[in-house]
PDB file of C-alpha atoms and ligand atoms in Angstrom:
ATOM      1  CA  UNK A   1      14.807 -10.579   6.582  1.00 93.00           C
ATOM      2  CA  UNK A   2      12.475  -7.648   5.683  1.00 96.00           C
ATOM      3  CA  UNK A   3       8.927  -7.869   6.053  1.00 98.00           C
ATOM      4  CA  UNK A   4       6.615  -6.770   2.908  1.00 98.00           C
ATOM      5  CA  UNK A   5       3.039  -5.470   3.167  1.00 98.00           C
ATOM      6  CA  UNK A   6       1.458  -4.499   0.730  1.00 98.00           C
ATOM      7  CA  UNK A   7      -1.521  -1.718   0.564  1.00 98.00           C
ATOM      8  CA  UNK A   8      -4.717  -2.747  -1.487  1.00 97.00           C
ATOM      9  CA  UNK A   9      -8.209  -1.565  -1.795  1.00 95.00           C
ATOM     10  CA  UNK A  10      -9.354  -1.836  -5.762  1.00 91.00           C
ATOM     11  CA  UNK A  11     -10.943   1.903  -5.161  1.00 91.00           C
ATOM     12  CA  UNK A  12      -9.096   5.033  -6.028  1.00 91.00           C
ATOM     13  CA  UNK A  13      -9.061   7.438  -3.036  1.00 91.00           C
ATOM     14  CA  UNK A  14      -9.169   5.097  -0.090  1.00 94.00           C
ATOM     15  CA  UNK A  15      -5.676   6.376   1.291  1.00 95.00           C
ATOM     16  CA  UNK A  16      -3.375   4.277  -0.089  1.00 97.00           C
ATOM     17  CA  UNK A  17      -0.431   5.792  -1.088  1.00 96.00           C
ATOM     18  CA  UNK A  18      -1.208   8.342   2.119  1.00 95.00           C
ATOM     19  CA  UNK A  19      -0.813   4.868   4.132  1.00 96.00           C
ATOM     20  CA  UNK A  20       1.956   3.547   2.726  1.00 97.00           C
ATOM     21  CA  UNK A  21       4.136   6.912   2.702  1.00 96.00           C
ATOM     22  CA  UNK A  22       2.995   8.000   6.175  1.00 95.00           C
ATOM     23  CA  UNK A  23       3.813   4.256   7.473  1.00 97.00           C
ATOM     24  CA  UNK A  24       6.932   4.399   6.084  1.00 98.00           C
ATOM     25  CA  UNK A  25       7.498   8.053   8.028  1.00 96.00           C
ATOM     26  CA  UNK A  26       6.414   6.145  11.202  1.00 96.00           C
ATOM     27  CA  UNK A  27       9.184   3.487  10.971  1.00 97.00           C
ATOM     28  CA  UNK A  28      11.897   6.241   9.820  1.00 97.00           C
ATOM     29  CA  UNK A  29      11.057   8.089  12.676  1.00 95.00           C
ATOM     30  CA  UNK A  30      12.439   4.632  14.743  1.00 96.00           C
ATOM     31  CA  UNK A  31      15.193   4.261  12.035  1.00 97.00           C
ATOM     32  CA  UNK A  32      13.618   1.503  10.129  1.00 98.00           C
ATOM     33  CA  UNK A  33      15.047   0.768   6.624  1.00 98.00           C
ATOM     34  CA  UNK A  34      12.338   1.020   4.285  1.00 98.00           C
ATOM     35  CA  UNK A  35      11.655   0.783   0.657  1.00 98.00           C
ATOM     36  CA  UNK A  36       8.457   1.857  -0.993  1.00 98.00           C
ATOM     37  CA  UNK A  37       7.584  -0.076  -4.012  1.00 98.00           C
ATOM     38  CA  UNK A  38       5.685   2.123  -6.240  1.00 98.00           C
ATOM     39  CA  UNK A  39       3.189  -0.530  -8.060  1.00 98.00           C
ATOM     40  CA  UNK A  40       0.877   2.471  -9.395  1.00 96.00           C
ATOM     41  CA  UNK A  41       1.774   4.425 -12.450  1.00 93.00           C
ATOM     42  CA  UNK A  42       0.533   7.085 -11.280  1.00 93.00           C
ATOM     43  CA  UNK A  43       3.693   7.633  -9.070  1.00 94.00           C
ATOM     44  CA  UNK A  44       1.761   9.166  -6.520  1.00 94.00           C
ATOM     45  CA  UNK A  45       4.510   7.634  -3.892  1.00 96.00           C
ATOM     46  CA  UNK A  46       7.790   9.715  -5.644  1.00 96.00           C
ATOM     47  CA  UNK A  47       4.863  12.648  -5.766  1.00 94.00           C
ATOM     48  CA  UNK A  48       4.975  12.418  -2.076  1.00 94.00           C
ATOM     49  CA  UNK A  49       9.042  12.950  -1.761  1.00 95.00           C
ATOM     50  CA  UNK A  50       8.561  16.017  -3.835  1.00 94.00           C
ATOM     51  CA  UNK A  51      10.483  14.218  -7.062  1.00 96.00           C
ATOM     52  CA  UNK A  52       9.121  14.773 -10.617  1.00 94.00           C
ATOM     53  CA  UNK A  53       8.454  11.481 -12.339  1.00 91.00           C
ATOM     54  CA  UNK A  54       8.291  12.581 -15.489  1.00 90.00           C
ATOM     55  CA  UNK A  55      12.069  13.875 -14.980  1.00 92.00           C
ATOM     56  CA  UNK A  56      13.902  12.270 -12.180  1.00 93.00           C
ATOM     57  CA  UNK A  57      13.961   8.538 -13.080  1.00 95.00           C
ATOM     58  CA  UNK A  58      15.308   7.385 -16.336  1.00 92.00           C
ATOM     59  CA  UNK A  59      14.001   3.641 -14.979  1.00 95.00           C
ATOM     60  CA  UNK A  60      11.509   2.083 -12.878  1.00 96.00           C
ATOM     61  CA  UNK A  61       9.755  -0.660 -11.652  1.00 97.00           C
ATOM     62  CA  UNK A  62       8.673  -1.543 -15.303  1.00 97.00           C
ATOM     63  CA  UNK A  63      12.372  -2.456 -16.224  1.00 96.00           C
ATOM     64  CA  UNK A  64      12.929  -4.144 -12.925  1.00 98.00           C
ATOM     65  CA  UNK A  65       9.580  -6.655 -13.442  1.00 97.00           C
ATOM     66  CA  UNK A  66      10.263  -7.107 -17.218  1.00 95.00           C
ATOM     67  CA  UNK A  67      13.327  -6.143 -18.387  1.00 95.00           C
ATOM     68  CA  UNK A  68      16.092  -7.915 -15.978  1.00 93.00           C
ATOM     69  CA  UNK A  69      16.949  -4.205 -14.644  1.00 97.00           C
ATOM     70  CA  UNK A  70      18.570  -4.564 -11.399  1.00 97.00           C
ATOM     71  CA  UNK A  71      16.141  -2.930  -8.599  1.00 98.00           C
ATOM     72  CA  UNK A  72      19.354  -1.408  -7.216  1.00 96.00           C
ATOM     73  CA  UNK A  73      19.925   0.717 -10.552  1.00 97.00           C
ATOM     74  CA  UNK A  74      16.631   1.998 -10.284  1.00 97.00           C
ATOM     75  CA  UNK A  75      15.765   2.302  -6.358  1.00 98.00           C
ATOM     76  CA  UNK A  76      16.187   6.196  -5.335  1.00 98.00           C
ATOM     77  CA  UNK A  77      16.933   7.315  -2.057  1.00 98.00           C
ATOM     78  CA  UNK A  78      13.778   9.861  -1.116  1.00 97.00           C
ATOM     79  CA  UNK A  79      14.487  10.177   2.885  1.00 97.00           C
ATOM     80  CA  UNK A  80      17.571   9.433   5.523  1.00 96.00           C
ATOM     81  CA  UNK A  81      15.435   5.991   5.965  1.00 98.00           C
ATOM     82  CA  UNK A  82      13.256   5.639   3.381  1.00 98.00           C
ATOM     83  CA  UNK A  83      14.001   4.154  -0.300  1.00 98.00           C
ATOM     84  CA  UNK A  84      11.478   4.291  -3.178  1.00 98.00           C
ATOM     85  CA  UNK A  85      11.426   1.974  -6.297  1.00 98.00           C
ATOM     86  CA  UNK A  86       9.606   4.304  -8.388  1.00 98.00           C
ATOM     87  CA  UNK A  87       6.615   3.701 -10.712  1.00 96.00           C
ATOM     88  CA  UNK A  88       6.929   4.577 -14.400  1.00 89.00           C
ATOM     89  CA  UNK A  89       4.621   5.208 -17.487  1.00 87.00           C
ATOM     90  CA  UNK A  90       5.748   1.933 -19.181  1.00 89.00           C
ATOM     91  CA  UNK A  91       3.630   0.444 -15.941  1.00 91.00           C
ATOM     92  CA  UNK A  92       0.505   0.500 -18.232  1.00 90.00           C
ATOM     93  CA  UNK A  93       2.007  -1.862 -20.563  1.00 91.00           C
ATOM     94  CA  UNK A  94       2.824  -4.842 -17.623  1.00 95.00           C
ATOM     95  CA  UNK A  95      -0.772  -6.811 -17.926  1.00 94.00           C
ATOM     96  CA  UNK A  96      -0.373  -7.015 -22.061  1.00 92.00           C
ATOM     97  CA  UNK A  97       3.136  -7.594 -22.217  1.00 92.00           C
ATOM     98  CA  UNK A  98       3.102 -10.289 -19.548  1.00 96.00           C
ATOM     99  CA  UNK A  99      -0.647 -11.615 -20.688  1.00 92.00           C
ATOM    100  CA  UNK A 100       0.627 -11.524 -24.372  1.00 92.00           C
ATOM    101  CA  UNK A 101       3.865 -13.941 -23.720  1.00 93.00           C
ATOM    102  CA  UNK A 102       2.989 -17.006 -21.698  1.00 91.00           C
ATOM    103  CA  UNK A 103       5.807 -18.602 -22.847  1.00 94.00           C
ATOM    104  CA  UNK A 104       8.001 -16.144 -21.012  1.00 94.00           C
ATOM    105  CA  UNK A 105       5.880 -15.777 -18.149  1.00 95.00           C
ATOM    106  CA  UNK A 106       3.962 -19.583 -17.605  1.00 95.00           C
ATOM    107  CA  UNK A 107       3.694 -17.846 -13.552  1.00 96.00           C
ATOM    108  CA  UNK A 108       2.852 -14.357 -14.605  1.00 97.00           C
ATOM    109  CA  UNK A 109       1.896 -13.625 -10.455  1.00 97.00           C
ATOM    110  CA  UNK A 110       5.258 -14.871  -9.233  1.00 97.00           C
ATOM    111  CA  UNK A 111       7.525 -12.022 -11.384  1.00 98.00           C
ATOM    112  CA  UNK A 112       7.903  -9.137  -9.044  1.00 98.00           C
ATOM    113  CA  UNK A 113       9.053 -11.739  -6.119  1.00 98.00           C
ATOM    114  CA  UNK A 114      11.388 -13.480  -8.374  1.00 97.00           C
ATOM    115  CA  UNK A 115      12.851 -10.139  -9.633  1.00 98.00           C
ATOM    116  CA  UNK A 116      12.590  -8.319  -5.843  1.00 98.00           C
ATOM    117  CA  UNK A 117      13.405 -11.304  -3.634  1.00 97.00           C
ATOM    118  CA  UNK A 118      16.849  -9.891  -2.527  1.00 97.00           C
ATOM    119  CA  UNK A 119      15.557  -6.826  -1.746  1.00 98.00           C
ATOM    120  CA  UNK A 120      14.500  -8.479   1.453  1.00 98.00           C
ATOM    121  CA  UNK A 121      17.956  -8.874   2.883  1.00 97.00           C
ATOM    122  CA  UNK A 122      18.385  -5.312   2.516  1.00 98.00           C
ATOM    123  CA  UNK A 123      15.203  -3.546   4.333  1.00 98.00           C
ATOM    124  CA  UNK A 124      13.433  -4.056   7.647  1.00 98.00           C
ATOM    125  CA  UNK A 125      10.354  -3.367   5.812  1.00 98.00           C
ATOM    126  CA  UNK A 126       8.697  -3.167   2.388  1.00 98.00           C
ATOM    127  CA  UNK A 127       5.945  -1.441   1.709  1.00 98.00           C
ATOM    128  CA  UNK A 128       3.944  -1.906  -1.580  1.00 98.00           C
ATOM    129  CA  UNK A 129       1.688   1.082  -3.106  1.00 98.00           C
ATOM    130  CA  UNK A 130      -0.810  -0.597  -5.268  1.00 97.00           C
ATOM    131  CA  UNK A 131      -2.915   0.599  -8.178  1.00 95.00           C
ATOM    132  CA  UNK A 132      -7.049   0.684  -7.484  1.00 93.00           C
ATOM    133  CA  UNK A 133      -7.577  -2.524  -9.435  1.00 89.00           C
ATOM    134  CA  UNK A 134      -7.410  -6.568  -8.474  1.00 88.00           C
ATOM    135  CA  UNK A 135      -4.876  -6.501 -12.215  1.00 93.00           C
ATOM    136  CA  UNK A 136      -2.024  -8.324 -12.687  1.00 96.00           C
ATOM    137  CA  UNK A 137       0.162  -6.183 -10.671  1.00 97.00           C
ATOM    138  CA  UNK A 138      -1.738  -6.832  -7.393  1.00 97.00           C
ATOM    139  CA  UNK A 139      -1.613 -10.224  -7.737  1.00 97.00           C
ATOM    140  CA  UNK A 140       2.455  -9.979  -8.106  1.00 98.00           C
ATOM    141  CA  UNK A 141       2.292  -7.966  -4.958  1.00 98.00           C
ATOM    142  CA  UNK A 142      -0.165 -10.367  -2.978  1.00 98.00           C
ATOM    143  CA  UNK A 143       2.296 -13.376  -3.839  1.00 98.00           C
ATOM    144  CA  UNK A 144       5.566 -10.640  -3.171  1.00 98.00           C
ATOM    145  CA  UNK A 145       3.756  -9.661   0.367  1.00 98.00           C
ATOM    146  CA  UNK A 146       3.918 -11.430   3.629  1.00 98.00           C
ATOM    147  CA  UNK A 147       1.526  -9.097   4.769  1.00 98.00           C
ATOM    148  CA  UNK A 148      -1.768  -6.879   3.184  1.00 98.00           C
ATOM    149  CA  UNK A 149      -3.490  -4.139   5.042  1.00 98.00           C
ATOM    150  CA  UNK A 150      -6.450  -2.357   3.799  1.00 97.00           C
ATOM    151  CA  UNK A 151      -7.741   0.877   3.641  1.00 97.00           C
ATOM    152  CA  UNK A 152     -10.854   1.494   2.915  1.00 95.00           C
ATOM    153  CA  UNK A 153     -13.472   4.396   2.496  1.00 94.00           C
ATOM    154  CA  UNK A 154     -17.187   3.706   5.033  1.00 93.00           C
ATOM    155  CA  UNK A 155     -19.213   5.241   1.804  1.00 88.00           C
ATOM    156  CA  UNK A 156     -22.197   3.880   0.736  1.00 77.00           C
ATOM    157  CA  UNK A 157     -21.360   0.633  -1.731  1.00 78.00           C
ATOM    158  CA  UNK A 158     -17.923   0.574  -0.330  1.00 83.00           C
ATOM    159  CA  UNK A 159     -19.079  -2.619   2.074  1.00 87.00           C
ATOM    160  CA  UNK A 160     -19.878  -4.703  -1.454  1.00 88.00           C
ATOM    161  CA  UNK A 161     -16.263  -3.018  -3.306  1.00 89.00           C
ATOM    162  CA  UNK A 162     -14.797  -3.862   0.569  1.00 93.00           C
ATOM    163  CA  UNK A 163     -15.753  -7.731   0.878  1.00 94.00           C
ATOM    164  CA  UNK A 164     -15.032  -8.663  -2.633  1.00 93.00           C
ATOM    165  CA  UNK A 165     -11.050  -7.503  -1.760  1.00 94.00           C
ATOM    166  CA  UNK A 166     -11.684  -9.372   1.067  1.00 96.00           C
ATOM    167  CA  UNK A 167     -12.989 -12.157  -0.849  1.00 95.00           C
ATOM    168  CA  UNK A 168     -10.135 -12.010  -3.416  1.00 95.00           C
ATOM    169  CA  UNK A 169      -7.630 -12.081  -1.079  1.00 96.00           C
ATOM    170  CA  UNK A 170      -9.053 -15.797   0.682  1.00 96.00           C
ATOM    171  CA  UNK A 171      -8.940 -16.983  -2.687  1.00 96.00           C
ATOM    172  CA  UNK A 172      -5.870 -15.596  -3.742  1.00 97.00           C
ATOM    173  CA  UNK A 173      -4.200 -16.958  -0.695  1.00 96.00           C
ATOM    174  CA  UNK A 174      -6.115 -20.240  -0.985  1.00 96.00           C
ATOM    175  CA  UNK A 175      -4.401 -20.720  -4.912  1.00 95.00           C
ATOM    176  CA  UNK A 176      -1.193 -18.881  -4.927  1.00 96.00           C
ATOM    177  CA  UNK A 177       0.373 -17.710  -1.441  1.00 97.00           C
ATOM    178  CA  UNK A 178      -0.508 -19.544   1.605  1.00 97.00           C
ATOM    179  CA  UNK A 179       1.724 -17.604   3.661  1.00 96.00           C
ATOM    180  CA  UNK A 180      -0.176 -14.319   3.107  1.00 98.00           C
ATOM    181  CA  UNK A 181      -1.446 -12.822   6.079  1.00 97.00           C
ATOM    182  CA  UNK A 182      -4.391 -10.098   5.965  1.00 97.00           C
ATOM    183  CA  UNK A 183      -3.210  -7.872   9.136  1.00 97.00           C
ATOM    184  CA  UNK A 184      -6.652  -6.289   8.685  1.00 97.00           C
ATOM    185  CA  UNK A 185      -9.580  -2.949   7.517  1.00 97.00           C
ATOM    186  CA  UNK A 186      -9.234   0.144   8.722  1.00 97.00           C
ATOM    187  CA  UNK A 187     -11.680   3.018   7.570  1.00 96.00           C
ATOM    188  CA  UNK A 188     -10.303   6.223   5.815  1.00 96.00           C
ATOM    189  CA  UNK A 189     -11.608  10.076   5.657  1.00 93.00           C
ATOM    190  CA  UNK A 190     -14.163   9.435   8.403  1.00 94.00           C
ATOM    191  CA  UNK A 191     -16.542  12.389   9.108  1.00 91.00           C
ATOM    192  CA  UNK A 192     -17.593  11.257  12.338  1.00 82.00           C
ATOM    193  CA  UNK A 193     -20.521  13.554  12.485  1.00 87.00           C
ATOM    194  CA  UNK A 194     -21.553  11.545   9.386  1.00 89.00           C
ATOM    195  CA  UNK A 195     -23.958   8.686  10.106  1.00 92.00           C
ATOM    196  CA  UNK A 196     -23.318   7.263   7.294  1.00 91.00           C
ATOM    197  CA  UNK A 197     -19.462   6.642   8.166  1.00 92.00           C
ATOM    198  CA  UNK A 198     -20.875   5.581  10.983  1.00 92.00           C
ATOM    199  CA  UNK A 199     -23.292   3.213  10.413  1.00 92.00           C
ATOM    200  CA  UNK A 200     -21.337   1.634   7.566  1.00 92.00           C
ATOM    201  CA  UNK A 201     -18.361   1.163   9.909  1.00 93.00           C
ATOM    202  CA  UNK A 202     -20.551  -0.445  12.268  1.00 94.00           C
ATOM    203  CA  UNK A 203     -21.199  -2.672   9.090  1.00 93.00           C
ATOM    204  CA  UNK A 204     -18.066  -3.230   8.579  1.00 94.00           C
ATOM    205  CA  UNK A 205     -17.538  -4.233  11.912  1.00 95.00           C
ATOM    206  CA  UNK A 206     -19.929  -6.941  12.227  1.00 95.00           C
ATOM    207  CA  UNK A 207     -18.940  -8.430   8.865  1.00 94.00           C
ATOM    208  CA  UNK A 208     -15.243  -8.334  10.151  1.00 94.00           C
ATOM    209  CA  UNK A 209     -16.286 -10.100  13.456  1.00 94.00           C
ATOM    210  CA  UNK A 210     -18.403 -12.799  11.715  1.00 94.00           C
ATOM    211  CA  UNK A 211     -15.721 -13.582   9.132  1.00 93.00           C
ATOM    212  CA  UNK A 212     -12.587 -13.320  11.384  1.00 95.00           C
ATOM    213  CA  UNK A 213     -11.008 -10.191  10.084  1.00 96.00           C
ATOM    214  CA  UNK A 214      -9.421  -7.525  12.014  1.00 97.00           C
ATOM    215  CA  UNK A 215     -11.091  -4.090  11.767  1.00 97.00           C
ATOM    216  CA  UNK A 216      -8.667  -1.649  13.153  1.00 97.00           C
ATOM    217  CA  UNK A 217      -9.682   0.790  15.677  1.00 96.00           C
ATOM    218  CA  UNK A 218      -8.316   3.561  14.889  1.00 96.00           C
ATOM    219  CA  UNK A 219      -9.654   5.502  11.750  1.00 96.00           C
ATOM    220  CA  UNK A 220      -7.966   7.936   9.442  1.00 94.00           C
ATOM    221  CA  UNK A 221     -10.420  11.459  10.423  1.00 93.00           C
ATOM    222  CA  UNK A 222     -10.762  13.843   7.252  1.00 92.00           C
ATOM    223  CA  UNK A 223      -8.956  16.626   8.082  1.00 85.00           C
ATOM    224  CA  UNK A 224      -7.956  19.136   4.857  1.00 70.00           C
ATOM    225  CA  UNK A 225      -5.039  20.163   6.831  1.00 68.00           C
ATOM    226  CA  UNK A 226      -3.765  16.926   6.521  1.00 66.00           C
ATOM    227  CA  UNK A 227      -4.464  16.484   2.602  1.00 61.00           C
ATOM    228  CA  UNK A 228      -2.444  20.124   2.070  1.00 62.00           C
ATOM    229  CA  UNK A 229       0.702  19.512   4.569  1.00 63.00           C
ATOM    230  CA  UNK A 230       2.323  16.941   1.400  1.00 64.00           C
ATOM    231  CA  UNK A 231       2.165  19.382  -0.666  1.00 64.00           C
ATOM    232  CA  UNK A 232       4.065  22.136   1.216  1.00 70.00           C
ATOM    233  CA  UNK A 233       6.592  20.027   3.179  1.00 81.00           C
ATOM    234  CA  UNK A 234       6.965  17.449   0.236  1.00 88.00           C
ATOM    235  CA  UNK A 235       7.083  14.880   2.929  1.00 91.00           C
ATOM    236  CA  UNK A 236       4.561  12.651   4.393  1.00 92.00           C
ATOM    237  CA  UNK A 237       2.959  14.152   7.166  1.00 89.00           C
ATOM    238  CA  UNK A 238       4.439  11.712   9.793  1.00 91.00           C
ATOM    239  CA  UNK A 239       8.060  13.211   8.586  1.00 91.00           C
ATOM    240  CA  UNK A 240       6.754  17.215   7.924  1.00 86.00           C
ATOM    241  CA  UNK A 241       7.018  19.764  10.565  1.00 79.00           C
ATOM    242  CA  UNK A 242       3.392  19.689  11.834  1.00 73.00           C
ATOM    243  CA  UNK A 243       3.877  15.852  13.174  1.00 70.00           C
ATOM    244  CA  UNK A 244       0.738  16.020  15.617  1.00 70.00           C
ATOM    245  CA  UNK A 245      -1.411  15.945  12.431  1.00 70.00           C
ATOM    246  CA  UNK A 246      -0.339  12.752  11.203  1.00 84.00           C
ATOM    247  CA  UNK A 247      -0.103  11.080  15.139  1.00 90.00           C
ATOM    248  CA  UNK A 248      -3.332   8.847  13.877  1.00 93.00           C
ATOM    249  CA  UNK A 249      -0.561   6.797  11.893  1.00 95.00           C
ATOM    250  CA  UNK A 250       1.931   6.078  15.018  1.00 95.00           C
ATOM    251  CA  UNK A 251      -1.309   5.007  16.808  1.00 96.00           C
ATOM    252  CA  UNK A 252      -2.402   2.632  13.534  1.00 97.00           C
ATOM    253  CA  UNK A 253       1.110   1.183  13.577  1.00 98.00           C
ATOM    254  CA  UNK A 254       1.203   0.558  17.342  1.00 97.00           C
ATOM    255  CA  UNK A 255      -2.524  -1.231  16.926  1.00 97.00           C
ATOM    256  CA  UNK A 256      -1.491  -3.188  14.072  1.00 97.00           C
ATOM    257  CA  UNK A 257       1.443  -4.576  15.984  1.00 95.00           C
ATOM    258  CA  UNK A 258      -0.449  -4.923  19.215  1.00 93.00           C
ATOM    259  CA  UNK A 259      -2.192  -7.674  17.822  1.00 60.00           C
ATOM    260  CA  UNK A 260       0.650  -9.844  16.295  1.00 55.00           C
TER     261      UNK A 260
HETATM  262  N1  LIG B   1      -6.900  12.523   6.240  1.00 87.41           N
HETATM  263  C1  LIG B   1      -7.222  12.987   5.023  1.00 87.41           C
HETATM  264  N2  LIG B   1      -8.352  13.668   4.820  1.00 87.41           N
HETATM  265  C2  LIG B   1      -8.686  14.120   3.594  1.00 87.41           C
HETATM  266  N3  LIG B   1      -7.950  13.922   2.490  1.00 87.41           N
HETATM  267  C3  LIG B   1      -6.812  13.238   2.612  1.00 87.41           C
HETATM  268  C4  LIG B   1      -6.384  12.739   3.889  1.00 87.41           C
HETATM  269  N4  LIG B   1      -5.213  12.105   3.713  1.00 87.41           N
HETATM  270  C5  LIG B   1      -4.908  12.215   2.398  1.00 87.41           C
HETATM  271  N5  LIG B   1      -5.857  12.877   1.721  1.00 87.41           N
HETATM  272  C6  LIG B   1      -5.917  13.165   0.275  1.00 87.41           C
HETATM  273  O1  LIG B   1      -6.818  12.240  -0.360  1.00 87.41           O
HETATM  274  C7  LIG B   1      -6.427  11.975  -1.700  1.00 87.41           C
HETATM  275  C8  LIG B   1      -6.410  10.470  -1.989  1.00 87.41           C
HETATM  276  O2  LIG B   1      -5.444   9.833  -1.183  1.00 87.41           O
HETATM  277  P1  LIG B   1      -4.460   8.708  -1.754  1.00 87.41           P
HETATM  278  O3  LIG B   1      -3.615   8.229  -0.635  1.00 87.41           O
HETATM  279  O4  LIG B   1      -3.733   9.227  -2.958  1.00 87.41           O
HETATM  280  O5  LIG B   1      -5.485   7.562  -2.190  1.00 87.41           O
HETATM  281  P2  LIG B   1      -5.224   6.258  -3.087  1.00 87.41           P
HETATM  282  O6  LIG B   1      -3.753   6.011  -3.144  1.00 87.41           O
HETATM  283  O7  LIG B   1      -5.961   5.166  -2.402  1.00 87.41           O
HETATM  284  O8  LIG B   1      -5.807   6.572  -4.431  1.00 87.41           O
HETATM  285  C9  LIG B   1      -5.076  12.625  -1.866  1.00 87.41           C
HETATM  286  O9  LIG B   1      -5.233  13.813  -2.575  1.00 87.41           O
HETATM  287  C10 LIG B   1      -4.621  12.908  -0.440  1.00 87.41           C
HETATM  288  O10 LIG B   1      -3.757  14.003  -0.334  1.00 87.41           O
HETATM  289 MG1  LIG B   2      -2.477   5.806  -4.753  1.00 87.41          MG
END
């Protein structure tokens, strides 16, 4: 059975879909099946693979959740190892059409593991790309996932944005999935010469120690090198040609399974 983790922070820029893609490169690189569930209509995740979502997919997650669509007719293969379920426009719709029709959906948080379930017996791991939000769709993915990792940005208000995801996930866990565990914060586009980054990661820090979270060690620098490289190898950096760039990802993967 697969293992799922899903990628949250509810602010835009924080390195999500960079995370999830350059995770997934990590665990192709040791010929890992993966799958890359595209939660965010802005299909930054098929962006990554160099696809064209407005062209290449006549389906996507949107029929899968709410339209009995077989994930198999609509997963694409983007990599030797690596699968994605792509996003698609019809994404926006999910909240109303699921909000508007409790009838049909009396456990609107419970659809995308009842429709993805199998998908399990078919990947070593799962990796969900979320949308910036705590919606409707994060909440399918928190009670999909075994597992949540978060990336977040050490500007100034991200500790407030940074504990209410915290926050959201004890509750969420508390109400709807038990089994969820919170593998832990790591901090994103770090100028180390910043003290700001600093000093709010040494925030961070002492908020994760007092409420028993793990805060990574290892940090994601900002580098512009690194933002450019997807967009001339349409890869993720941990799978382009320039791999030392994106070694900060093998060592976040070999921390986060140090600890488990
Ligand atoms: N190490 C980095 N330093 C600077 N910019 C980066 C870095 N890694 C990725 N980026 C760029 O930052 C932007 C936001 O990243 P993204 O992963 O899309 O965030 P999110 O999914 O959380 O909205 C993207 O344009 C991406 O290419
Ligand atoms: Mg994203």
């Amino acid at each position: 059975m697969g293992t799922v983790i899903c990628i949250n922070n509810n602010k835009g820029g924080s390195l999500k879909t960079t995370t999830a893609t350059n995770l997934a490169g990590v665990l192709a690189t040791e010929k890992k099946k993966v799958l890359i569930i595209d939660a965010d209509n802005q299909s930054n995740v098929a962006l990554t693979f160099g696809f064209n979502p407005d062209n290449d997919f006549e389906q996507g997650l949107y029929n899968v959740l709410l339209e009995e669509t077989d994930p198999k007719e609509v997963i694409v293969k983007a990599h030797d190892y690596i699968d994605i379920l792509p996003a698609n426009d019809d994404l926006v719709g999910f909240d109303f059409g699921v909000i508007g029709d409790r009838d049909q959906y009396p456990e609107p948080f419970t659809i995308m593991k009842k429709t993805c379930a199998k998908l399990k017996n078919e990947y070593d791991y799962i990796f969900i790309d979320t949308p910036p939000s705590l919606s409707l769709m994060v909440g399918n993915a928190f009670t999909f996932a075994d597992e949540v990792l978060i990336p977040y940005n050490p500007e100034s208000y991200s500790m407030r944005s940074l504990i209410k995801v915290l926050q959201t996930i004890e509750d969420f866990k508390e109400q709807y999935n038990p089994d969820l565990n919170l593998l832990g914060v790591f901090a994103t586009m770090v100028n180390y010469q910043t003290t700001l980054h600093q000093e709010v990661m040494q925030e961070t820090r002492r908020y994760a120690i007092e409420n028993g979270v793990k805060m990574f060690d290892t940090y994601i620098p900002s580098t512009i090198r690194f933002a450019s490289s997807v967009a001339y190898d349409n890869l993720p950096a941990t799978l382009g040609k320039n791999i030392q760039k994106a070694n900060v990802y093998f060592e976040l993967w070999k921390e986060i399974n140090e600890d488990e």
